[in-house]
Short mmCIF file of C-alpha atoms in Angstrom, two decimals:
data_model
loop_
_atom_site.label_atom_id
_atom_site.label_comp_id
_atom_site.label_asym_id
_atom_site.label_seq_id
_atom_site.Cartn_x
_atom_site.Cartn_y
_atom_site.Cartn_z
CA UNK A 1 16.29 -26.69 28.18
CA UNK A 2 18.32 -24.21 26.10
CA UNK A 3 19.14 -27.01 23.65
CA UNK A 4 15.42 -27.44 22.90
CA UNK A 5 15.05 -23.68 22.39
CA UNK A 6 18.04 -23.67 20.02
CA UNK A 7 16.52 -26.53 18.01
CA UNK A 8 13.20 -24.70 17.77
CA UNK A 9 14.92 -21.50 16.63
CA UNK A 10 17.02 -23.44 14.13
CA UNK A 11 13.89 -24.85 12.51
CA UNK A 12 12.41 -21.35 12.04
CA UNK A 13 15.48 -19.69 10.47
CA UNK A 14 15.03 -18.66 6.84
CA UNK A 15 17.50 -19.99 4.32
CA UNK A 16 16.12 -18.27 1.19
CA UNK A 17 17.56 -14.82 2.01
CA UNK A 18 20.79 -13.49 0.47
CA UNK A 19 23.82 -12.43 2.49
CA UNK A 20 23.07 -8.89 3.70
CA UNK A 21 25.98 -6.68 4.71
CA UNK A 22 26.24 -3.17 6.09
CA UNK A 23 26.27 -0.63 3.26
CA UNK A 24 24.27 -2.78 0.83
CA UNK A 25 21.47 -1.12 -1.09
CA UNK A 26 18.61 -3.60 -0.78
CA UNK A 27 14.95 -3.95 -1.71
CA UNK A 28 12.75 -5.61 0.93
CA UNK A 29 9.33 -6.88 -0.12
CA UNK A 30 6.96 -6.76 2.86
CA UNK A 31 3.57 -8.50 2.97
CA UNK A 32 0.75 -6.10 3.89
CA UNK A 33 -2.73 -7.56 4.48
CA UNK A 34 -5.52 -5.50 2.93
CA UNK A 35 -8.91 -7.03 3.60
CA UNK A 36 -8.77 -10.59 2.35
CA UNK A 37 -5.81 -10.00 0.00
CA UNK A 38 -2.10 -9.64 0.70
CA UNK A 39 -0.19 -6.87 -1.08
CA UNK A 40 3.59 -6.73 -1.48
CA UNK A 41 5.12 -3.38 -0.60
CA UNK A 42 8.77 -2.80 -1.61
CA UNK A 43 11.05 -0.74 0.64
CA UNK A 44 14.35 0.14 -1.00
CA UNK A 45 17.24 1.68 0.89
CA UNK A 46 20.69 1.32 2.43
CA UNK A 47 21.43 -1.04 5.31
CA UNK A 48 22.89 1.15 8.06
CA UNK A 49 22.87 -1.33 10.97
CA UNK A 50 22.55 -4.98 11.95
CA UNK A 51 21.58 -6.11 15.43
CA UNK A 52 21.20 -9.43 17.17
CA UNK A 53 21.90 -12.94 15.98
CA UNK A 54 19.94 -16.00 15.07
CA UNK A 55 16.17 -15.69 15.01
CA UNK A 56 16.20 -12.25 16.64
CA UNK A 57 18.52 -10.60 14.12
CA UNK A 58 17.35 -7.30 12.67
CA UNK A 59 18.51 -4.83 10.02
CA UNK A 60 17.89 -1.09 9.82
CA UNK A 61 17.23 0.20 6.31
CA UNK A 62 17.31 3.92 5.49
CA UNK A 63 16.03 5.79 2.45
CA UNK A 64 15.23 9.39 1.62
CA UNK A 65 11.65 9.86 0.46
CA UNK A 66 10.54 13.30 -0.82
CA UNK A 67 13.46 14.95 1.00
CA UNK A 68 12.66 13.28 4.32
CA UNK A 69 14.78 10.46 5.78
CA UNK A 70 12.87 7.27 6.56
CA UNK A 71 14.26 4.34 8.52
CA UNK A 72 12.65 0.96 9.09
CA UNK A 73 13.81 -1.91 11.24
CA UNK A 74 13.13 -5.35 9.76
CA UNK A 75 13.37 -8.64 11.59
CA UNK A 76 15.38 -10.69 9.10
CA UNK A 77 13.62 -14.02 9.72
CA UNK A 78 10.10 -12.56 9.96
CA UNK A 79 7.34 -14.33 8.02
CA UNK A 80 6.00 -10.92 6.92
CA UNK A 81 9.04 -10.47 4.65
CA UNK A 82 8.41 -12.03 1.25
CA UNK A 83 11.90 -11.58 -0.18
CA UNK A 84 15.03 -9.45 -0.06
CA UNK A 85 17.17 -8.60 -3.05
CA UNK A 86 20.55 -6.90 -3.00
CA UNK A 87 20.54 -4.10 -5.57
CA UNK A 88 24.08 -2.82 -5.00
CA UNK A 89 26.92 -3.59 -2.58
CA UNK A 90 29.31 -1.05 -1.13
CA UNK A 91 32.51 -1.47 0.81
CA UNK A 92 32.35 0.34 4.14
CA UNK A 93 34.70 0.63 7.09
CA UNK A 94 32.10 0.96 9.85
CA UNK A 95 29.72 -1.44 11.55
CA UNK A 96 27.03 1.22 11.97
CA UNK A 97 26.44 3.92 9.35
CA UNK A 98 24.54 6.35 11.55
CA UNK A 99 26.59 9.24 10.15
CA UNK A 100 24.47 9.03 6.96
CA UNK A 101 21.61 10.62 8.91
CA UNK A 102 23.31 14.03 8.73
CA UNK A 103 24.35 13.72 5.07
CA UNK A 104 22.18 15.09 2.26
CA UNK A 105 22.16 14.41 -1.49
CA UNK A 106 25.20 12.84 -3.16
CA UNK A 107 27.15 12.90 0.10
CA UNK A 108 24.69 10.38 1.55
CA UNK A 109 25.46 7.74 -1.08
CA UNK A 110 28.03 5.02 -0.62
#
């Protein structure tokens, strides 16, 4: 039973995505349907967390927009994600970068 589920999940995993690590500054292109057209909306920010494994893995991306912190959780293998590009990589010593929520300005950069 679980072997069949694992095979089904394996067939739905995406292989076109780059290696995403904690602390990377990435740009995620999300498909947004508008009427009969599909628009690509970029969301650029820092990866502050990864959760799950396999098909249910998710990343939390944080950016500061007009002085207000915005976080979005993306399912990595979701079909609504067009592409992901790594803009900049940073070396960090933590698995979760939740401390960036309290930092402002240059102190919030890695």
